[in-house]
Amino acid sequence: MAERGREPLEALDSARRRALRLAGLSAAADPDMDRFARLVARLLGVPAACVALIEEDRQILPGMIGLPEPWAERRALPVSRSLCRYVVDSGKPLGISDTRADGRLRAGPDVKDLGAVAYAAVPVTDGSGLVLGALCAIDHTPRSWAGGGLADLEELAAACSGDLRLRILSAQLQAAQRVLETARAAAERARGDAERLEHEAQAGLDHAELLLRASEELAQTSGLEDLRRRLRDLFVGVGKPSYVGLLVVDEGELRRIPDPDDAHSVERELLTLPADAAFPSARAVRERRTVFVPDRDALVAGYGPDAVAVFDRMGFSTVLCLPLWGSRGLLGVLVICWPRPHEVSIPERASLTAASGYIAQAAERALYLDERISVAHQLQAAMLTDLPLTDALEISALYQPAADEAMIGGDWYDAYHLPPTGPGESTPLMITVGDIAGHDMHAATVMGQIRSMLRQATLDHPPHSPSAALTALEAACSVLPLDAGGTLVHARLDPLGDAAGWALTWSNAGHPPPLLRTPDGAVTTLVEHDVLLHPALDSMERTECRRELPPDSTLLLYTDGLVERRGHDIDAAIAQLVALLARHGDRPLPELLRRISSRMAEPPPGDDVVLLALRIP
């Protein structure tokens, strides 16, 4: 049967399903439907009755009495060729005195399975008149339904239909109420969504700004300290973390890089962490993954009491630890902390992870640069002379790297004894302060060669004349050839024998003038000099000068990094140095050099600086 009243059977089945769903009926006992079945059995005097409702491929029995097993338990029967189906399809009451007399009916499931010999059924409908099923009376022996039996069944079916309609209407009203409440909730959600979208849009702008700042600010970092300083303001506006920390992997532990200008208390308290520490940052490194701790309960559950105690003291609630990966492996971890529970959204985590990539690149450059600087400083420190021990003179030296630590240089000092001139006499002393041009490893290497060659030239040319040694040095450089350019003062100190004091003999190759402070506090600038060392200049005979140094006088030699600043007058700087030596020249030599270095350090020197001071007892 494809159609009924021009309505497709599929559409009718769909409408019945919806009505039954609204009425809350299925193949399960329903108290109201069972009551209608009992009323039918009592009023019509039949042994069995049921409320049969039609689904696509079966009839369900939410109300029944007197049916045999297994149908009493299953409450469902096949719908094909069932008597109920005839009622539903016709929409009219049906009364059969003896089903066995009709060849079409006696093989049906109602007759065969339920023992329905006499059968009467009246349609039950919803509010629109759609037939949902039937109220059925069943007798196991033939009987006539005349004399009011069918009419009584129609009365009961009307009441049953009324119950179904009331259920459906109530369900529809509840559904309408739910729709209204849903609409109200949707309006509230829409309002909340608008606020959320506005917040997300602002957060998106903050995240984009973070990545832009990270790409710009971190591209020019000059070391770990500089990187840590820049991190301080990088995350402003993105979730407003209360603390951003940087830890690097260093020989099996995590070393914290403190902010040089704004040391957080956690940085004073925890400078290092063992790799196996029960801290989120250590776990991020051990497990090589991002670690997120949303609140204190998660911290207590997953980490040690030391971590909980530190977080409580610092006022941290939420922490995100992002591994920093470099080309050679894991470099360290970025730690971001919030004072209150903070939900890190997927876009925020994505932007923070992307920013950590820029930070990792900057950290790798900084570590490489710091490593180079450390090696270079070790090399330069190894090249600096250990001052000779002597009771005849006081001597002290100071080396100060350039403000840009990456700029190693060719500044050096040297001091060593010459062979004694006679038995029992104080041995002469050679001193040198020089500066080879350049601020790189090449300059430092050339400086080491020049220092060694000058020592050899001095010792190989008795009577150890400073000028003769410089002349020999230049000759050797021109033959090798050695591309060495720079300035230096090479000097010899000889005791005056029976007279008190020492004699100073020096040769100056274009170097800033030494300063001599005499016991009366007056400072003399020893301005005599020749041209600087340079391979492009013709060789010339170097000259030298001689001056006696009375007891309690102080001699100061220095390199140009002390007095040369871009945009500043060198003569004014030397005058400032003269004034400092005059005022503080009677202080112990190490203290004197520290005072000069600190007072002359503004603005910070762009070149390394050497100071060498001698005092005549």
Coordinates of C-alpha atoms in Angstrom, one line a residue:
M1 CA 0.0 0.0 0.0
A2 CA 1.9 3.1 -1.3
E3 CA -0.6 5.8 -0.5
R4 CA -3.6 6.5 1.7
G5 CA -5.8 9.6 1.0
R6 CA -3.0 10.9 -1.3
E7 CA -0.6 11.2 1.7
P8 CA 2.5 9.1 1.3
L9 CA 2.7 6.3 3.9
E10 CA 6.2 7.5 4.8
A11 CA 4.8 10.9 5.8
L12 CA 2.0 9.3 7.9
D13 CA 4.6 7.0 9.7
S14 CA 6.7 10.1 10.4
A15 CA 3.7 12.0 11.8
R16 CA 2.8 9.0 14.0
R17 CA 6.4 8.7 15.3
R18 CA 6.3 12.3 16.3
A19 CA 2.9 12.0 18.0
L20 CA 4.0 8.9 19.9
R21 CA 7.2 10.6 21.0
L22 CA 5.3 13.6 22.2
A23 CA 2.8 11.3 24.1
G24 CA 5.7 9.5 25.6
L25 CA 4.5 6.0 24.5
S26 CA 6.6 3.0 23.5
A27 CA 6.7 -0.8 23.8
A28 CA 6.6 -0.4 27.6
A29 CA 3.8 -0.5 30.1
D30 CA 2.0 2.9 30.6
P31 CA -0.3 3.1 33.7
D32 CA -3.0 5.2 31.9
M33 CA -3.1 3.0 28.8
D34 CA -3.2 -0.2 31.0
R35 CA -6.2 1.4 32.8
F36 CA -8.1 1.8 29.5
A37 CA -7.4 -1.8 28.6
R38 CA -8.8 -2.9 32.0
L39 CA -11.9 -0.7 31.5
V40 CA -12.5 -2.4 28.1
A41 CA -12.2 -5.9 29.5
R42 CA -14.5 -5.1 32.4
L43 CA -17.1 -3.1 30.5
L44 CA -17.3 -5.4 27.5
G45 CA -16.7 -8.6 29.4
V46 CA -13.8 -9.9 27.4
P47 CA -10.8 -11.8 28.6
A48 CA -8.2 -9.6 26.8
A49 CA -7.9 -6.0 25.6
C50 CA -5.2 -3.6 24.5
V51 CA -4.2 -0.2 23.3
A52 CA -2.4 -0.9 20.1
L53 CA -0.4 1.9 18.4
I54 CA 1.3 1.6 15.0
E55 CA 4.9 2.2 14.3
E56 CA 6.6 1.6 10.9
D57 CA 7.1 -2.2 11.2
R58 CA 5.3 -3.2 14.4
Q59 CA 2.4 -2.4 16.7
I60 CA 3.3 -1.5 20.2
L61 CA 1.0 -2.3 23.2
P62 CA 1.6 0.4 26.0
G63 CA -1.8 -0.7 27.5
M64 CA -2.9 -4.3 27.7
I65 CA -4.6 -7.0 29.8
G66 CA -5.0 -10.8 29.3
L67 CA -2.5 -11.3 26.5
P68 CA -0.4 -14.4 26.4
E69 CA 3.4 -14.6 26.6
P70 CA 5.7 -13.7 25.1
W71 CA 3.6 -10.7 23.9
A72 CA 2.6 -9.7 27.4
E73 CA 6.3 -9.1 28.2
R74 CA 7.4 -7.8 24.8
R75 CA 4.3 -5.5 24.3
A76 CA 5.0 -5.5 20.5
L77 CA 3.6 -7.5 17.6
P78 CA 4.2 -7.6 13.8
V79 CA 2.1 -5.0 12.1
S80 CA 1.7 -6.7 8.7
R81 CA -1.7 -8.4 8.2
S82 CA -2.7 -7.4 11.8
L83 CA -6.3 -6.5 12.5
C84 CA -5.2 -3.2 14.1
R85 CA -3.7 -2.3 10.7
Y86 CA -7.1 -2.6 9.0
V87 CA -8.6 -0.1 11.6
V88 CA -5.7 2.3 11.2
D89 CA -5.8 2.2 7.4
S90 CA -9.6 2.6 7.2
G91 CA -10.0 5.0 10.1
K92 CA -13.2 3.2 11.0
P93 CA -14.3 0.9 13.8
L94 CA -14.1 -2.9 13.2
G95 CA -16.1 -5.6 14.8
I96 CA -15.7 -9.3 13.8
S97 CA -17.7 -12.1 15.5
D98 CA -15.5 -15.0 14.3
T99 CA -12.2 -14.3 12.6
R100 CA -11.8 -18.0 11.8
A101 CA -14.6 -17.7 9.3
D102 CA -12.7 -15.2 7.2
G103 CA -9.8 -16.7 5.2
R104 CA -8.0 -13.3 5.0
L105 CA -7.9 -12.9 8.8
R106 CA -7.4 -16.3 10.3
A107 CA -3.7 -16.5 9.4
G108 CA -3.0 -13.0 10.8
P109 CA -0.8 -12.5 13.9
D110 CA -3.7 -11.3 16.1
V111 CA -5.7 -14.5 15.4
K112 CA -2.8 -16.9 15.5
D113 CA -0.7 -15.4 18.3
L114 CA -3.3 -13.7 20.5
G115 CA -6.2 -16.2 20.0
A116 CA -8.4 -13.4 18.8
V117 CA -11.6 -15.3 17.7
A118 CA -13.9 -12.4 18.3
Y119 CA -12.3 -9.0 17.7
A120 CA -13.5 -5.4 18.0
A121 CA -11.3 -2.2 17.6
V122 CA -12.0 1.5 17.4
P123 CA -9.4 4.1 16.1
V124 CA -7.6 6.4 18.6
T125 CA -6.5 9.7 17.2
D126 CA -4.4 12.8 17.9
G127 CA -5.7 16.4 17.9
S128 CA -5.5 16.6 14.1
G129 CA -7.5 13.4 13.5
L130 CA -4.4 11.3 12.6
V131 CA -5.1 7.7 13.5
L132 CA -2.4 6.5 15.8
G133 CA -3.8 3.0 16.5
A134 CA -6.8 1.4 18.1
L135 CA -8.5 0.4 21.4
C136 CA -9.1 -3.3 21.0
A137 CA -11.3 -5.9 22.6
I138 CA -10.5 -9.7 22.2
D139 CA -12.5 -12.8 23.0
H140 CA -11.4 -16.3 22.5
T141 CA -14.9 -17.5 21.5
P142 CA -17.2 -16.2 18.8
R143 CA -19.5 -13.4 19.9
S144 CA -21.6 -10.6 18.5
W145 CA -20.7 -7.0 19.1
A146 CA -24.2 -5.8 18.6
G147 CA -26.3 -4.6 21.4
G148 CA -24.0 -1.7 22.4
G149 CA -20.7 -3.4 22.7
L150 CA -19.1 -1.6 19.9
A151 CA -20.7 1.7 21.0
D152 CA -19.2 1.3 24.5
L153 CA -15.8 0.6 22.9
E154 CA -16.2 3.8 20.9
E155 CA -16.8 5.8 24.1
L156 CA -13.7 4.4 25.7
A157 CA -11.7 5.0 22.6
A158 CA -12.8 8.7 22.6
A159 CA -11.6 9.0 26.2
C160 CA -8.3 7.3 25.3
S161 CA -7.9 9.7 22.3
G162 CA -8.6 12.6 24.6
D163 CA -5.8 11.4 27.0
L164 CA -3.4 11.1 24.0
R165 CA -4.3 14.6 22.8
L166 CA -3.8 16.0 26.2
R167 CA -0.4 14.4 26.5
I168 CA 0.6 15.7 23.0
L169 CA -0.7 19.2 23.7
S170 CA 1.2 19.3 27.1
A171 CA 4.3 18.1 25.4
Q172 CA 3.9 20.8 22.7
L173 CA 3.4 23.4 25.3
Q174 CA 6.5 22.3 27.2
A175 CA 8.4 22.3 23.9
A176 CA 7.2 25.8 23.2
Q177 CA 8.3 26.8 26.6
R178 CA 11.6 25.3 26.0
V179 CA 11.9 27.1 22.7
L180 CA 11.1 30.3 24.5
E181 CA 13.6 29.6 27.2
T182 CA 16.1 28.5 24.5
A183 CA 15.5 31.8 22.7
R184 CA 16.1 33.8 25.8
A185 CA 19.2 31.8 26.6
A186 CA 20.3 32.2 23.0
A187 CA 19.9 36.0 23.4
E188 CA 21.9 35.9 26.5
R189 CA 24.5 33.7 24.8
A190 CA 24.5 36.1 21.8
R191 CA 25.2 39.0 24.2
G192 CA 27.9 37.0 25.9
D193 CA 29.2 35.9 22.6
A194 CA 29.4 39.5 21.5
E195 CA 31.4 40.3 24.6
R196 CA 33.5 37.2 24.1
L197 CA 34.2 38.0 20.5
E198 CA 35.2 41.6 21.5
H199 CA 37.5 40.1 24.1
E200 CA 38.9 37.6 21.7
A201 CA 39.4 40.3 19.0
Q202 CA 41.3 42.3 21.6
A203 CA 43.2 39.2 22.6
G204 CA 44.0 38.5 19.0
L205 CA 45.4 42.0 18.5
D206 CA 47.4 41.5 21.7
H207 CA 48.8 38.1 20.4
A208 CA 49.6 39.6 17.0
E209 CA 51.3 42.5 18.7
L210 CA 53.3 40.1 20.9
L211 CA 54.6 38.2 17.8
L212 CA 55.4 41.5 16.1
R213 CA 57.3 42.8 19.2
A214 CA 59.0 39.4 19.6
S215 CA 60.2 39.4 16.0
E216 CA 61.4 43.0 16.2
E217 CA 62.8 43.2 19.8
L218 CA 64.6 39.9 19.9
A219 CA 66.3 40.1 16.6
Q220 CA 69.1 42.3 17.9
T221 CA 69.8 40.8 21.3
S222 CA 73.4 40.8 22.3
G223 CA 73.5 38.2 25.1
L224 CA 71.4 36.4 27.7
E225 CA 71.3 39.4 30.0
D226 CA 70.0 41.6 27.2
L227 CA 67.5 39.0 26.2
R228 CA 66.2 38.7 29.8
R229 CA 65.9 42.5 30.0
R230 CA 63.8 42.6 26.8
L231 CA 61.5 39.8 28.0
R232 CA 60.3 42.0 30.9
D233 CA 58.0 44.1 28.7
L234 CA 57.4 41.6 25.9
F235 CA 54.3 40.0 27.4
V236 CA 52.4 43.1 28.6
G237 CA 48.8 42.8 27.5
V238 CA 48.8 39.1 26.7
G239 CA 47.0 37.6 29.7
K240 CA 49.0 40.0 31.9
P241 CA 51.3 37.4 33.5
S242 CA 52.9 38.5 36.8
Y243 CA 56.2 36.9 36.0
V244 CA 58.1 35.7 33.0
G245 CA 61.3 33.7 33.7
L246 CA 64.0 32.3 31.5
L247 CA 66.0 29.2 32.5
V248 CA 68.8 27.6 30.4
V249 CA 70.1 24.0 30.5
D250 CA 73.6 24.1 31.9
E251 CA 75.4 20.8 32.7
G252 CA 72.5 18.8 34.0
E253 CA 70.7 21.6 35.8
L254 CA 68.5 24.6 35.0
R255 CA 70.2 28.0 35.5
R256 CA 67.9 31.0 35.9
I257 CA 68.8 34.1 33.9
P258 CA 67.9 37.0 36.3
D259 CA 66.6 40.3 35.1
P260 CA 69.6 42.6 35.6
D261 CA 67.4 45.7 36.3
D262 CA 64.4 44.2 38.2
A263 CA 65.3 41.1 40.1
H264 CA 62.1 39.2 41.1
S265 CA 62.2 37.5 44.4
V266 CA 62.0 34.1 42.8
E267 CA 65.2 34.9 41.0
R268 CA 66.9 35.6 44.2
E269 CA 65.6 32.5 45.8
L270 CA 66.0 29.9 43.0
L271 CA 69.0 30.6 40.8
T272 CA 69.4 27.0 39.8
L273 CA 67.2 23.9 39.7
P274 CA 68.3 20.2 39.4
A275 CA 67.0 18.6 36.2
D276 CA 65.1 16.0 38.4
A277 CA 63.5 18.6 40.6
A278 CA 59.7 18.2 41.2
F279 CA 59.0 21.6 39.5
P280 CA 56.9 22.3 36.3
S281 CA 59.9 23.9 34.6
A282 CA 62.1 20.9 35.3
R283 CA 59.4 18.5 34.0
A284 CA 59.1 20.5 30.8
V285 CA 62.8 20.0 30.2
R286 CA 62.9 16.3 31.3
E287 CA 59.8 15.4 29.2
R288 CA 60.6 17.8 26.4
R289 CA 57.1 19.1 26.1
T290 CA 54.9 22.1 27.1
V291 CA 53.7 21.8 30.8
F292 CA 50.6 23.6 31.9
V293 CA 49.5 23.8 35.6
P294 CA 46.1 25.4 35.7
D295 CA 45.7 26.0 39.5
R296 CA 47.1 25.2 42.9
D297 CA 45.3 21.9 43.2
A298 CA 47.0 20.6 40.1
L299 CA 50.3 21.8 41.5
V300 CA 49.8 20.0 44.8
A301 CA 48.7 16.8 42.9
G302 CA 51.5 16.7 40.4
Y303 CA 54.6 18.3 42.0
G304 CA 56.6 18.4 45.2
P305 CA 56.1 20.4 48.3
D306 CA 59.1 22.6 47.5
A307 CA 57.3 23.7 44.3
V308 CA 54.1 24.4 46.2
A309 CA 55.9 26.4 48.9
V310 CA 57.7 28.5 46.3
F311 CA 54.5 29.2 44.3
D312 CA 52.6 30.1 47.5
R313 CA 55.3 32.5 48.5
M314 CA 55.5 34.1 45.1
G315 CA 51.7 34.3 44.7
F316 CA 51.6 32.2 41.6
S317 CA 48.4 30.2 40.7
T318 CA 48.8 29.2 37.0
V319 CA 52.0 28.4 35.2
L320 CA 52.8 27.6 31.6
C321 CA 56.3 26.2 30.8
L322 CA 57.4 26.2 27.2
P323 CA 60.5 24.4 26.0
L324 CA 63.0 26.5 24.0
W325 CA 64.4 24.5 21.1
G326 CA 67.5 25.4 19.2
S327 CA 69.3 23.9 16.2
R328 CA 71.4 21.8 18.5
G329 CA 68.7 20.6 20.9
L330 CA 66.8 21.8 24.0
L331 CA 68.2 25.1 25.2
G332 CA 66.0 25.8 28.2
V333 CA 62.5 26.7 29.2
L334 CA 60.3 29.8 29.3
V335 CA 58.2 30.1 32.4
I336 CA 55.0 32.3 32.4
C337 CA 53.1 32.7 35.7
W338 CA 49.7 34.3 36.6
P339 CA 48.6 35.3 40.1
R340 CA 45.1 33.9 39.6
P341 CA 43.7 30.8 37.8
H342 CA 44.1 31.7 34.1
E343 CA 42.6 29.7 31.2
V344 CA 45.1 29.6 28.4
S345 CA 43.0 29.4 25.2
I346 CA 44.2 27.6 22.1
P347 CA 44.9 30.9 20.2
E348 CA 46.8 32.3 23.3
R349 CA 48.8 29.1 23.6
A350 CA 49.5 29.2 19.9
S351 CA 50.8 32.8 20.1
L352 CA 52.9 32.1 23.2
T353 CA 54.4 29.0 21.6
A354 CA 55.2 31.0 18.4
A355 CA 56.7 33.8 20.6
S356 CA 58.8 31.1 22.4
G357 CA 60.2 30.2 19.0
Y358 CA 61.6 33.7 18.6
I359 CA 62.9 33.6 22.2
A360 CA 64.6 30.3 21.5
Q361 CA 66.3 31.8 18.4
A362 CA 67.4 34.8 20.4
A363 CA 68.6 32.5 23.3
E364 CA 70.6 30.3 20.9
R365 CA 72.3 33.4 19.5
A366 CA 72.9 34.8 23.0
L367 CA 74.4 31.5 24.2
Y368 CA 76.6 31.3 21.2
L369 CA 77.7 34.9 21.6
D370 CA 78.2 34.4 25.4
E371 CA 80.3 31.3 24.7
R372 CA 82.4 33.2 22.2
I373 CA 82.8 36.1 24.6
S374 CA 83.7 33.8 27.4
V375 CA 86.3 32.0 25.3
A376 CA 87.7 35.3 24.1
H377 CA 87.9 36.7 27.6
Q378 CA 89.6 33.6 28.8
L379 CA 92.1 34.0 25.9
Q380 CA 92.6 37.6 26.6
A381 CA 93.0 37.0 30.3
A382 CA 95.6 34.3 29.5
M383 CA 97.5 36.8 27.4
L384 CA 97.7 39.4 30.2
T385 CA 100.9 39.3 32.1
D386 CA 101.2 38.2 35.7
L387 CA 102.9 41.1 37.3
P388 CA 106.4 40.4 38.7
L389 CA 106.9 40.2 42.4
T390 CA 109.4 42.9 43.6
D391 CA 110.1 44.7 46.8
A392 CA 111.9 47.6 45.0
L393 CA 108.7 49.0 43.3
E394 CA 105.0 49.0 43.8
I395 CA 103.2 47.9 40.7
S396 CA 99.5 47.3 39.8
A397 CA 97.4 46.8 36.7
L398 CA 93.8 46.8 35.7
Y399 CA 92.1 45.4 32.5
Q400 CA 88.5 46.6 31.7
P401 CA 86.6 45.0 28.8
A402 CA 84.6 47.2 26.4
A403 CA 81.0 48.0 27.2
D404 CA 80.0 45.8 24.3
E405 CA 81.4 42.5 25.7
A406 CA 81.6 41.0 22.3
M407 CA 84.3 43.5 21.4
I408 CA 87.5 41.9 22.6
G409 CA 90.6 43.9 21.7
G410 CA 94.3 44.2 21.4
D411 CA 95.0 46.2 24.6
W412 CA 97.7 44.8 26.8
Y413 CA 100.2 45.5 29.5
D414 CA 103.5 43.8 30.2
A415 CA 106.1 43.9 33.0
Y416 CA 109.2 41.8 33.5
H417 CA 112.7 42.0 35.0
L418 CA 115.8 42.3 33.0
P419 CA 119.0 40.5 33.9
P420 CA 120.8 42.3 36.8
T421 CA 123.5 44.7 35.9
G422 CA 125.7 43.7 38.9
P423 CA 125.7 41.5 41.9
G424 CA 123.4 42.6 44.8
E425 CA 121.8 45.4 42.7
S426 CA 118.1 45.8 42.0
T427 CA 117.2 44.4 38.6
P428 CA 115.9 46.7 35.9
L429 CA 112.2 46.4 35.0
M430 CA 110.7 46.6 31.5
I431 CA 107.1 47.8 31.3
T432 CA 104.8 48.1 28.2
V433 CA 101.3 49.3 27.6
G434 CA 100.0 49.0 24.1
D435 CA 97.0 48.8 21.8
I436 CA 96.8 46.8 18.6
A437 CA 94.1 48.2 16.2
G438 CA 90.9 46.2 16.0
H439 CA 88.2 44.7 18.2
D440 CA 88.2 41.0 17.4
M441 CA 90.0 37.7 17.7
H442 CA 92.5 38.8 15.1
A443 CA 93.5 41.9 17.1
A444 CA 93.9 39.8 20.2
T445 CA 96.0 37.2 18.3
V446 CA 98.3 39.9 16.8
M447 CA 98.6 41.5 20.2
G448 CA 99.9 38.2 21.6
Q449 CA 102.5 38.0 18.8
I450 CA 103.6 41.6 19.2
R451 CA 104.0 41.2 22.9
S452 CA 106.1 38.1 22.5
M453 CA 108.2 39.6 19.7
L454 CA 108.8 42.8 21.7
R455 CA 110.0 40.8 24.7
Q456 CA 112.4 38.9 22.4
A457 CA 113.6 42.1 20.7
T458 CA 114.2 43.7 24.1
L459 CA 116.1 40.8 25.6
D460 CA 118.2 40.2 22.4
H461 CA 119.4 43.9 22.1
P462 CA 121.5 44.8 25.2
P463 CA 121.7 47.2 26.8
H464 CA 118.0 46.7 26.4
S465 CA 117.1 50.0 25.0
P466 CA 113.3 50.6 24.5
S467 CA 113.8 52.4 21.2
A468 CA 116.2 49.7 19.9
A469 CA 113.6 47.1 20.8
L470 CA 110.8 49.0 18.9
T471 CA 113.0 49.5 15.9
A472 CA 113.8 45.7 15.8
L473 CA 110.2 44.9 16.2
E474 CA 109.2 47.0 13.2
A475 CA 111.9 45.4 11.1
A476 CA 110.7 42.0 12.0
C477 CA 107.1 42.8 11.2
S478 CA 108.1 44.1 7.8
V479 CA 110.0 40.9 6.9
L480 CA 107.5 38.3 8.2
P481 CA 105.3 40.2 7.2
L482 CA 102.9 40.8 10.1
D483 CA 100.1 43.3 9.5
A484 CA 100.3 45.0 12.9
G485 CA 99.1 48.5 13.5
G486 CA 98.7 50.3 16.8
T487 CA 100.3 52.3 19.5
L488 CA 102.4 51.5 22.6
V489 CA 104.7 52.9 25.2
H490 CA 107.8 50.7 25.9
A491 CA 109.8 51.7 29.0
R492 CA 112.7 50.7 31.2
L493 CA 113.1 51.4 34.9
D494 CA 116.6 51.4 36.4
P495 CA 117.5 52.0 40.0
L496 CA 119.7 55.1 40.5
G497 CA 122.2 53.3 42.6
D498 CA 123.3 55.3 45.7
A499 CA 120.8 58.0 44.9
A500 CA 117.2 57.6 45.9
G501 CA 114.7 57.0 43.1
W502 CA 114.6 55.3 39.7
A503 CA 115.3 56.4 36.1
L504 CA 112.6 56.0 33.5
T505 CA 113.6 55.6 29.8
W506 CA 110.8 55.3 27.4
S507 CA 109.9 55.3 23.7
N508 CA 106.4 56.2 22.7
A509 CA 104.9 54.9 19.4
G510 CA 102.0 57.3 19.0
H511 CA 100.4 56.3 22.3
P512 CA 98.5 58.6 24.8
P513 CA 101.1 60.3 27.0
P514 CA 102.1 58.7 30.3
L515 CA 101.4 60.7 33.5
L516 CA 103.9 61.3 36.3
R517 CA 102.8 62.5 39.7
T518 CA 105.5 63.8 41.9
P519 CA 105.4 63.8 45.8
D520 CA 104.1 67.4 45.8
G521 CA 101.0 66.2 44.0
A522 CA 101.9 67.9 40.7
V523 CA 101.2 65.8 37.6
T524 CA 103.4 66.0 34.4
T525 CA 102.2 64.8 31.0
L526 CA 105.1 63.0 29.3
V527 CA 104.1 64.2 25.8
E528 CA 107.3 63.1 23.9
H529 CA 106.4 60.5 21.2
D530 CA 107.2 59.1 17.7
V531 CA 104.7 57.9 15.1
L532 CA 102.5 54.9 15.7
L533 CA 103.2 51.4 14.5
H534 CA 101.8 50.8 11.0
P535 CA 102.9 48.6 8.1
A536 CA 102.2 51.5 5.6
L537 CA 104.7 53.8 7.3
D538 CA 108.3 53.7 6.4
S539 CA 110.7 52.3 9.0
M540 CA 112.4 54.9 11.1
E541 CA 114.9 55.0 14.0
R542 CA 112.8 55.2 17.2
T543 CA 113.8 57.7 19.8
E544 CA 113.6 57.6 23.5
C545 CA 113.5 59.9 26.5
R546 CA 114.8 59.7 30.0
R547 CA 113.5 61.1 33.3
E548 CA 114.3 60.6 37.0
L549 CA 111.5 59.5 39.2
P550 CA 111.9 60.7 42.8
P551 CA 110.7 58.6 45.8
D552 CA 107.0 58.6 46.4
S553 CA 106.2 59.5 42.8
T554 CA 103.6 57.6 40.7
L555 CA 103.8 56.7 37.1
L556 CA 100.5 56.0 35.2
L557 CA 100.3 54.4 31.7
Y558 CA 96.9 53.7 30.0
T559 CA 95.4 52.9 26.6
D560 CA 93.2 55.2 24.6
G561 CA 89.9 53.5 25.6
L562 CA 90.2 55.3 28.9
V563 CA 90.1 58.8 27.3
E564 CA 88.6 58.4 23.8
R565 CA 84.8 58.7 23.4
R566 CA 82.9 59.4 20.3
G567 CA 81.8 63.0 20.4
H568 CA 84.0 63.9 23.3
D569 CA 87.3 65.9 23.3
I570 CA 90.3 63.7 24.1
D571 CA 92.3 66.6 25.5
A572 CA 89.5 67.3 28.0
A573 CA 89.4 63.7 29.0
I574 CA 93.2 63.6 29.6
A575 CA 92.8 66.8 31.7
Q576 CA 90.2 65.0 33.8
L577 CA 92.6 62.1 34.2
V578 CA 95.4 64.4 35.3
A579 CA 93.0 65.9 37.9
L580 CA 92.1 62.5 39.2
L581 CA 95.7 61.4 39.5
A582 CA 96.6 64.6 41.3
R583 CA 93.7 64.2 43.8
H584 CA 94.0 60.5 44.5
G585 CA 97.6 59.6 43.5
D586 CA 98.6 59.0 47.1
R587 CA 96.1 56.1 47.6
P588 CA 97.1 52.4 47.3
L589 CA 97.6 51.6 43.6
P590 CA 94.7 49.0 43.3
E591 CA 92.3 51.5 44.8
L592 CA 93.7 54.3 42.6
L593 CA 93.1 52.3 39.5
R594 CA 89.6 51.4 40.5
R595 CA 88.7 55.0 41.2
I596 CA 90.1 56.2 37.9
S597 CA 88.3 53.4 36.0
S598 CA 84.9 54.2 37.7
R599 CA 85.2 58.0 37.3
M600 CA 86.2 57.8 33.7
A601 CA 83.5 55.2 32.8
E602 CA 80.8 57.7 31.7
P603 CA 79.8 57.2 29.0
P604 CA 80.7 53.5 29.0
P605 CA 83.9 52.9 26.9
G606 CA 83.5 51.5 23.5
D607 CA 87.0 50.0 23.6
D608 CA 88.8 47.9 26.2
V609 CA 91.0 49.7 28.7
V610 CA 94.4 48.9 30.3
L611 CA 95.8 50.8 33.3
L612 CA 99.3 50.2 34.7
A613 CA 100.7 52.2 37.7
L614 CA 104.1 52.1 39.4
R615 CA 105.1 53.9 42.6
I616 CA 108.6 54.6 43.7
P617 CA 109.1 53.7 47.4

